[in-house]
mmCIF file with all atom_site columns, C-alpha atoms in Angstrom:
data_model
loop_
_atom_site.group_PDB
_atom_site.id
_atom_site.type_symbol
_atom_site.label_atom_id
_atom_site.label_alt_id
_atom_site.label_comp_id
_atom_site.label_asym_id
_atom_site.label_entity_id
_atom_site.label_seq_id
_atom_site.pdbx_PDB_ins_code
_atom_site.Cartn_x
_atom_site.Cartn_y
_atom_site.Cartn_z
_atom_site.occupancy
_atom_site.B_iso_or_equiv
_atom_site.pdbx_formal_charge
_atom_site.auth_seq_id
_atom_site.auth_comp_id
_atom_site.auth_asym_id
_atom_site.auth_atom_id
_atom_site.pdbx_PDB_model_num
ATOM 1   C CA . UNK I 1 1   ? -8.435  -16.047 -48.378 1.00 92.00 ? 10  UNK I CA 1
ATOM 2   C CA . UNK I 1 2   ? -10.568 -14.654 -51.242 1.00 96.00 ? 11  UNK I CA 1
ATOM 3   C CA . UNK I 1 3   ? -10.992 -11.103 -51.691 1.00 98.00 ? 12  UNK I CA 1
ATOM 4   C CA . UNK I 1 4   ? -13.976 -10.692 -54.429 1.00 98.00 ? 13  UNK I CA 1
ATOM 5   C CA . UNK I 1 5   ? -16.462 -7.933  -55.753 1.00 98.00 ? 14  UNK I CA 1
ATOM 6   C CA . UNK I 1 6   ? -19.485 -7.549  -53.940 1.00 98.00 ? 15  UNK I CA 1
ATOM 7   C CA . UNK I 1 7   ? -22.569 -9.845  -55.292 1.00 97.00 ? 16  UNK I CA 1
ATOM 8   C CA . UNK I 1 8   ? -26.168 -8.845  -54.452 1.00 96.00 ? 17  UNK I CA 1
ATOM 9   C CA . UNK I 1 9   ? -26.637 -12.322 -53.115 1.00 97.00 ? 18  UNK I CA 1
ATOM 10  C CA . UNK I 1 10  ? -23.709 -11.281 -50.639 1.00 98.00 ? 19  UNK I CA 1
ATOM 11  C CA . UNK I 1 11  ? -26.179 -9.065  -48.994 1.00 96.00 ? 20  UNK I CA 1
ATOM 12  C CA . UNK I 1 12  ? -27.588 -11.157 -46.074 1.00 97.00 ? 21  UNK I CA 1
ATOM 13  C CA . UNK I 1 13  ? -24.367 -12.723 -44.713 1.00 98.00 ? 22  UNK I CA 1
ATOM 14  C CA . UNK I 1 14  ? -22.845 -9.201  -44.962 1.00 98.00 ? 23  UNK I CA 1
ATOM 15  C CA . UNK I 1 15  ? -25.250 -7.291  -42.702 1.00 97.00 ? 24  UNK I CA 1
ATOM 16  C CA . UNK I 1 16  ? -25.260 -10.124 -40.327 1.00 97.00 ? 25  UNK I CA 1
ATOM 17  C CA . UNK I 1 17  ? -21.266 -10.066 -40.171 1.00 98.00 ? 26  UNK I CA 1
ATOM 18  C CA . UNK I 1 18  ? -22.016 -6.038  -39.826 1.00 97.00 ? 27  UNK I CA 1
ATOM 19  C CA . UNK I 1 19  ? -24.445 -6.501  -36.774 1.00 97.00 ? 28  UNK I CA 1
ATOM 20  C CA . UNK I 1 20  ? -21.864 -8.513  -35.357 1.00 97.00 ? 29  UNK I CA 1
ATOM 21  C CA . UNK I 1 21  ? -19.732 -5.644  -34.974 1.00 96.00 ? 30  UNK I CA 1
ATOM 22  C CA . UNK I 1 22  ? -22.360 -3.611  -32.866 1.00 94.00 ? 31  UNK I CA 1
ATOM 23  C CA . UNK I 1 23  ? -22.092 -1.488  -30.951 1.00 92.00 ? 32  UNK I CA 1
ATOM 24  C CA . UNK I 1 24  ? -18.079 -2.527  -30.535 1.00 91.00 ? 33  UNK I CA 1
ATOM 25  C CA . UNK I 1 25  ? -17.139 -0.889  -33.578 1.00 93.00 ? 34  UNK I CA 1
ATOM 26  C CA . UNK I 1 26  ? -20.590 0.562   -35.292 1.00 95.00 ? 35  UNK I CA 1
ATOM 27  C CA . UNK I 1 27  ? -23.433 1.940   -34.008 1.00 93.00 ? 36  UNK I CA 1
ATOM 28  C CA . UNK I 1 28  ? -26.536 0.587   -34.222 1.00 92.00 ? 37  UNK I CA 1
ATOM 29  C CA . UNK I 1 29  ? -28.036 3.576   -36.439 1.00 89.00 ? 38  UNK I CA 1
ATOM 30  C CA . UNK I 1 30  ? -24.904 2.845   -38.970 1.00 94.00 ? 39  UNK I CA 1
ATOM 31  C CA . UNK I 1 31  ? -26.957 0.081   -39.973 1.00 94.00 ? 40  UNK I CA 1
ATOM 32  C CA . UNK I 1 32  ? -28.934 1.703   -42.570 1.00 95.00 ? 41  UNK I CA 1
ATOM 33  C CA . UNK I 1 33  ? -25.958 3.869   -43.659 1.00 95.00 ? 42  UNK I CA 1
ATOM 34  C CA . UNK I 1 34  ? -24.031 0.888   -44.320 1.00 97.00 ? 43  UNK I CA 1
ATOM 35  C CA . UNK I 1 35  ? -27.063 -0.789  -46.509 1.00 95.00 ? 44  UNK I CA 1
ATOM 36  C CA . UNK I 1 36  ? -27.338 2.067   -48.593 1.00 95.00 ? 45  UNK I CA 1
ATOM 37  C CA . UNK I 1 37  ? -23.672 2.265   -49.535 1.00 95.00 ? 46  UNK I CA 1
ATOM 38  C CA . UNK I 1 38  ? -23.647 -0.962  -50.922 1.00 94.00 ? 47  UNK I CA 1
ATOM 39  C CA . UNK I 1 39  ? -26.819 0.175   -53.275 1.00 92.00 ? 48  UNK I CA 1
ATOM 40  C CA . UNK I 1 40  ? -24.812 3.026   -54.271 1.00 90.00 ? 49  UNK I CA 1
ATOM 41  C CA . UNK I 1 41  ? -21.333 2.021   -54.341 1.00 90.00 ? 50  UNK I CA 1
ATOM 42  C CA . UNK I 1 42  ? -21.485 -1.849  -54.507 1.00 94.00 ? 51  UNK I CA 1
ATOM 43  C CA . UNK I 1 43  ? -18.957 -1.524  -57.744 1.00 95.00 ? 52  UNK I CA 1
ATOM 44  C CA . UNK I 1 44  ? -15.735 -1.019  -55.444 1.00 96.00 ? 53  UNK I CA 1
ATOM 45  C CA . UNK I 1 45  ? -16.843 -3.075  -52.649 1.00 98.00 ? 54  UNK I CA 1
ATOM 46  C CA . UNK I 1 46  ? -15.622 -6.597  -51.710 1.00 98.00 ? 55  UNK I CA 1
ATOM 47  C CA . UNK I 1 47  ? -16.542 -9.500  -50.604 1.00 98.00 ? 56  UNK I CA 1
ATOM 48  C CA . UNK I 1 48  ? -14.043 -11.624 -48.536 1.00 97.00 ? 57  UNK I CA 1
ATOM 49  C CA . UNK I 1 49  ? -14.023 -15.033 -48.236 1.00 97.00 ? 58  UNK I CA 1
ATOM 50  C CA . UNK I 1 50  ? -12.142 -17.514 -45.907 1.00 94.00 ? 59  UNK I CA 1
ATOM 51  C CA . UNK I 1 51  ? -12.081 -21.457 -46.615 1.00 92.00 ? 60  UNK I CA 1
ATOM 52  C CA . UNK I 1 52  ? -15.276 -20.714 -49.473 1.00 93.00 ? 61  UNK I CA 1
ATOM 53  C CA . UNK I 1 53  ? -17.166 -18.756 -46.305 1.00 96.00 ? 62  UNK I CA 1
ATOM 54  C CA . UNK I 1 54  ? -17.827 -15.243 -46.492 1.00 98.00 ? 63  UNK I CA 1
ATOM 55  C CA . UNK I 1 55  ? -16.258 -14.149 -43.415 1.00 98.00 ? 64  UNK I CA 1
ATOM 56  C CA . UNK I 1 56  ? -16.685 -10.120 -44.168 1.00 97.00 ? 65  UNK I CA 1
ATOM 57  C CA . UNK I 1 57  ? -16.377 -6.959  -46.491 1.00 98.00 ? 66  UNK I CA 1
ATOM 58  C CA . UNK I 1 58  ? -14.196 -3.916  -47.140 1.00 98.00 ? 67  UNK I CA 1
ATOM 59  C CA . UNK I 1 59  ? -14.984 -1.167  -49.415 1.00 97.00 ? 68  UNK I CA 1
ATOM 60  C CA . UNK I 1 60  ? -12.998 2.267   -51.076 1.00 97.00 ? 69  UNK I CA 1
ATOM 61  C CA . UNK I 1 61  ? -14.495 5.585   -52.998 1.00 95.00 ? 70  UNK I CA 1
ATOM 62  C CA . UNK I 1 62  ? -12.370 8.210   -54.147 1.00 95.00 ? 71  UNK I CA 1
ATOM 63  C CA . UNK I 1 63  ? -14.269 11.667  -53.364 1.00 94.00 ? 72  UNK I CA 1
ATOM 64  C CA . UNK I 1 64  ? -13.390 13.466  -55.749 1.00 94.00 ? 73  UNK I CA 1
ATOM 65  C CA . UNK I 1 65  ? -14.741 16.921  -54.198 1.00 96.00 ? 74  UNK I CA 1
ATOM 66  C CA . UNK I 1 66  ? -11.646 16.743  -52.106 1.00 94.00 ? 75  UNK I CA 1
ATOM 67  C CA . UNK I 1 67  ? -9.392  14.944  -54.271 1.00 95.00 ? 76  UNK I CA 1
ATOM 68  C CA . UNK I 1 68  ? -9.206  11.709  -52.112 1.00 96.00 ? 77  UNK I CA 1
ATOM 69  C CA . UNK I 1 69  ? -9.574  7.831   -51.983 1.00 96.00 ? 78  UNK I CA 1
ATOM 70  C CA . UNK I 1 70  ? -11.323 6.619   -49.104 1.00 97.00 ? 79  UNK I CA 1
ATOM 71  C CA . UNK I 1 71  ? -11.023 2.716   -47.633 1.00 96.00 ? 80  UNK I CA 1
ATOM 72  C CA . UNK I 1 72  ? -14.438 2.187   -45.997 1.00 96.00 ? 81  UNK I CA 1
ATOM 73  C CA . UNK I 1 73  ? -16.561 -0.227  -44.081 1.00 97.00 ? 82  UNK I CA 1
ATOM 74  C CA . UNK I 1 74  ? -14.430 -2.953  -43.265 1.00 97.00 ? 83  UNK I CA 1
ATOM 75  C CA . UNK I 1 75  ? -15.226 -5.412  -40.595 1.00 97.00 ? 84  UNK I CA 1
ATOM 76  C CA . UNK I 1 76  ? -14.933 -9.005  -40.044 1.00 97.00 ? 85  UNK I CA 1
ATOM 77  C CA . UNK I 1 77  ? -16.685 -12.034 -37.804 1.00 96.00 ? 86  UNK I CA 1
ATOM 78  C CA . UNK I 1 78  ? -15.305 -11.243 -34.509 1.00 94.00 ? 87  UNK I CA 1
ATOM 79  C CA . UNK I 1 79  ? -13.555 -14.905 -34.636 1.00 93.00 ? 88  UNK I CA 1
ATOM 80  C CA . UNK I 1 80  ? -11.539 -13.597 -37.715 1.00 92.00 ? 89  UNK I CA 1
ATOM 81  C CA . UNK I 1 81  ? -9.789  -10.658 -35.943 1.00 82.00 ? 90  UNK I CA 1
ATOM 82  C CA . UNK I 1 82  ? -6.150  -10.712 -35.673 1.00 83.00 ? 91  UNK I CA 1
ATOM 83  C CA . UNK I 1 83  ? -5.792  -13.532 -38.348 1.00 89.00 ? 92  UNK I CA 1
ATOM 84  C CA . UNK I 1 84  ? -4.072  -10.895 -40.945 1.00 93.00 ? 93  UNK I CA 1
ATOM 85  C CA . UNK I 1 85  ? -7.139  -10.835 -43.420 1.00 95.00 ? 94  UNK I CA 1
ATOM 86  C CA . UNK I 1 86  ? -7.885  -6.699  -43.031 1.00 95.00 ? 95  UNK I CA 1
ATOM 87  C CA . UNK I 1 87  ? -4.519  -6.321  -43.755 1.00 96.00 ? 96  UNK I CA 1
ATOM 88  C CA . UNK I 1 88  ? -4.545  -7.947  -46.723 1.00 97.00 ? 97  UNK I CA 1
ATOM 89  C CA . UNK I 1 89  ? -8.242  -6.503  -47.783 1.00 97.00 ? 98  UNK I CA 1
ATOM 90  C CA . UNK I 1 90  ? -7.019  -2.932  -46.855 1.00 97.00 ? 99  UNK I CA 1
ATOM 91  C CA . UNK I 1 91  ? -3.720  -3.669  -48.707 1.00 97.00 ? 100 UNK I CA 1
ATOM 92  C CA . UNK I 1 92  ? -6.106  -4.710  -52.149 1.00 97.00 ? 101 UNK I CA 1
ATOM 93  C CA . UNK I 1 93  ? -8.068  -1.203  -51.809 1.00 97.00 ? 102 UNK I CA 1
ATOM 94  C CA . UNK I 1 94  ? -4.985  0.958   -51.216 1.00 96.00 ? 103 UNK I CA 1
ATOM 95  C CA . UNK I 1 95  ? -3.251  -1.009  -54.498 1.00 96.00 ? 104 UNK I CA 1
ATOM 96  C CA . UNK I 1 96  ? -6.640  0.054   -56.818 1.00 97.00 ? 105 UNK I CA 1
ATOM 97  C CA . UNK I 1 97  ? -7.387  3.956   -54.920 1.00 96.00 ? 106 UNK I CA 1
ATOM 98  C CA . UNK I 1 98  ? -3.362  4.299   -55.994 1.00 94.00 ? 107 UNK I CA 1
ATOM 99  C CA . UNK I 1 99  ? -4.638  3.191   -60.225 1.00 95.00 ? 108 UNK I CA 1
ATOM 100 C CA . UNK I 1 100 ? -6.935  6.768   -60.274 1.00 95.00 ? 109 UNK I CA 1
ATOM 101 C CA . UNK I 1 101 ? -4.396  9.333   -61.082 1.00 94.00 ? 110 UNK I CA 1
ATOM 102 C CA . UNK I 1 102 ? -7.160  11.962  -59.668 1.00 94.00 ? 111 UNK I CA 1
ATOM 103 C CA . UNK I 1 103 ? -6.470  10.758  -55.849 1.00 95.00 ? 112 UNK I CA 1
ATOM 104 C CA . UNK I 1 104 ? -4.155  12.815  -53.960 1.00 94.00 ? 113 UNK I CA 1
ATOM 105 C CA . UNK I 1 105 ? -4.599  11.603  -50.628 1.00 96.00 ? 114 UNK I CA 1
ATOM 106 C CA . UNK I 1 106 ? -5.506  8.236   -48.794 1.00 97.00 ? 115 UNK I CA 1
ATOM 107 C CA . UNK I 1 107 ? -8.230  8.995   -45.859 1.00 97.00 ? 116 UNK I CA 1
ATOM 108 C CA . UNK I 1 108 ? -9.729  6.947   -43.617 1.00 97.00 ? 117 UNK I CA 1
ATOM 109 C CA . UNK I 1 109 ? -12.814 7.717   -41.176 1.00 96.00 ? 118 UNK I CA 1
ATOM 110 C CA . UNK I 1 110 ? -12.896 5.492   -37.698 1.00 96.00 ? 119 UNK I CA 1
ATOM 111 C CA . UNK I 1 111 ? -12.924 4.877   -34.524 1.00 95.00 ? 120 UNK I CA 1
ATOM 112 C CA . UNK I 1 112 ? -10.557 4.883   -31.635 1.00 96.00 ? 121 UNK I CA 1
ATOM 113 C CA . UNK I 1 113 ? -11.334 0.965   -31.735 1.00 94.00 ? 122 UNK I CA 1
ATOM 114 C CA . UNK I 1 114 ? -9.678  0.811   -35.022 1.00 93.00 ? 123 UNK I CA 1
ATOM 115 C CA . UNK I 1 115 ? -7.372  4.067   -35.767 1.00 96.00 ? 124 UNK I CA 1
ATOM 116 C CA . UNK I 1 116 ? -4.377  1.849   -34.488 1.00 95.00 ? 125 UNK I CA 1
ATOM 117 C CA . UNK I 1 117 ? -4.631  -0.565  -36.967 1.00 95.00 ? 126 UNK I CA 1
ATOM 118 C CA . UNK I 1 118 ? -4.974  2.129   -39.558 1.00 96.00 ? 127 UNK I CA 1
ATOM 119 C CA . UNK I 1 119 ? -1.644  3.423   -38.215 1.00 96.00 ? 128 UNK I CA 1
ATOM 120 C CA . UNK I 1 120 ? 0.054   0.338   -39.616 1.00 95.00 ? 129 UNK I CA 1
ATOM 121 C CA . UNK I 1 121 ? -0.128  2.033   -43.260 1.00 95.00 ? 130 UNK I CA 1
ATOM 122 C CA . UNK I 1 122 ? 1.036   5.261   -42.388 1.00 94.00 ? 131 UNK I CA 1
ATOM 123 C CA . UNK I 1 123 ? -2.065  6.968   -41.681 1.00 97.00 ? 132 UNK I CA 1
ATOM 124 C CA . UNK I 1 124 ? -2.047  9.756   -39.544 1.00 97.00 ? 133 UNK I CA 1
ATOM 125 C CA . UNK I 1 125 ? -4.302  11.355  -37.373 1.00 97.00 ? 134 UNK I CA 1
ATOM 126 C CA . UNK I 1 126 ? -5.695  14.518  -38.833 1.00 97.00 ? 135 UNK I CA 1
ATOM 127 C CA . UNK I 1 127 ? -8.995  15.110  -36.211 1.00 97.00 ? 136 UNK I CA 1
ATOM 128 C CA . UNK I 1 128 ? -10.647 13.592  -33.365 1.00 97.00 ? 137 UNK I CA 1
ATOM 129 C CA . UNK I 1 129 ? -14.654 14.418  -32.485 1.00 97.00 ? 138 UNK I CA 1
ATOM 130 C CA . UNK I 1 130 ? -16.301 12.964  -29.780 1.00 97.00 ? 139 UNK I CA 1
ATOM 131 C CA . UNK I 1 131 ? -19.536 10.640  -29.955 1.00 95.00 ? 140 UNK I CA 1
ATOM 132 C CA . UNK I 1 132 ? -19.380 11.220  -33.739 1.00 95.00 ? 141 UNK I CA 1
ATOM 133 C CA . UNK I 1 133 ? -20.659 8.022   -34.557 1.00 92.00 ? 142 UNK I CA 1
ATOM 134 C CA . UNK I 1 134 ? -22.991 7.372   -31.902 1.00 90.00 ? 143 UNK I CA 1
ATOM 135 C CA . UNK I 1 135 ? -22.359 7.687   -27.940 1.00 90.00 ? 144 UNK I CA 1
ATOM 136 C CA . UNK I 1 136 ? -18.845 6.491   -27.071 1.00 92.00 ? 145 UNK I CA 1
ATOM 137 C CA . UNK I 1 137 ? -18.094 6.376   -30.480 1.00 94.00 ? 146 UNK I CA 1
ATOM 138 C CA . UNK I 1 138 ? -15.357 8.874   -31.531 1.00 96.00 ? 147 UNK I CA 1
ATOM 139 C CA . UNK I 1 139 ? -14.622 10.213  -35.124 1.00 97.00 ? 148 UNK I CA 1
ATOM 140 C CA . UNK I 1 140 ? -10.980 9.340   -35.458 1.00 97.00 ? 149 UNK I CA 1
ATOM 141 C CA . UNK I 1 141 ? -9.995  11.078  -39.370 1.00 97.00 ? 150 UNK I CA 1
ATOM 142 C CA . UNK I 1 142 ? -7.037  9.771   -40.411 1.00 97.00 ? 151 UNK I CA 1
ATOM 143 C CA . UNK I 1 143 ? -5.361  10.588  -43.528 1.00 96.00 ? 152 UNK I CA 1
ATOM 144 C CA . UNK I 1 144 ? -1.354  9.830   -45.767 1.00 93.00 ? 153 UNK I CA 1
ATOM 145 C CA . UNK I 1 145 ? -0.508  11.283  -49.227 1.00 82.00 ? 154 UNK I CA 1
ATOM 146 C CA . UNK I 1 146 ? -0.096  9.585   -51.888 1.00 82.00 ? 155 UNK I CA 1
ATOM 147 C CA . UNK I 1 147 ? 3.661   8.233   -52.661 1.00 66.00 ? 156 UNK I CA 1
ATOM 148 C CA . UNK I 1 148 ? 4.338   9.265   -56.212 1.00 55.00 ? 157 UNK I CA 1
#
């Protein structure tokens, strides 16, 4: 597994791996949303690659209006679940959000599709809202402090 910075050329393969994912973990309207973070944020996304295939993307921001860094839009080919790789591309986020001495908290927004596997690093569950995302798609907002 390859975890790499973003590349315009990425683009394509990316949003097809994205629509993949809807409406099981995305809805459809999050489309868009998830186009125009890469124009604006591209810099601390990644790329992740499996046997020289691009086989999805994770990204992180740190807000800095709230003093946190933020792991965001991660998702896989639904044959790659379960084979360890967002561990490992949450795990390289977490390692640079923890290099930006600003960042006083770790937050995560999600689903209740995902906020399980967000639980494996300690995140906690801070607020719930239902059909945030779209219709039977629930805001789960988890968040941990940083570990000086």
């Amino acid at each position: 597994m390859m975890i790499r910075p973003y590349r315009i050329t990425d683009n394509e393969e990316l949003i097809k791996i994205f629509k993949l994912n809807v409406p099981k973990y995305f809805s459809p309207n999050e489309t868009n949303d998830f186009e125009n973070y890469l124009k604006d944020y591209s810099d601390t996304y990644f790329t992740i690659e499996y046997q020289n295939q691009i086989v999805g993307g994770v990204g992180y921001y740190v807000k800095t209006k709230d003093k946190s860094g933020r792991i965001t839009w991660i998702f896989f080919y639904p044959d790659y679940a379960g084979k360890g790789l967002g561990k490992k591309a949450v795990t390289h986020c977490l390692a640079l959000i923890k290099l930006d001495p600003t960042v006083e908290k770790l937050v995560v927004t999600t689903s209740q599709f995902a906020y399980k596997f967000f639980e494996k690093f300690d995140y906690k569950l801070k607020r719930k809202e239902k059909d945030y995302w779209g219709v039977g798609l629930d805001l789960y907002e988890m968040e941990q402090p940083i570990k000086s």
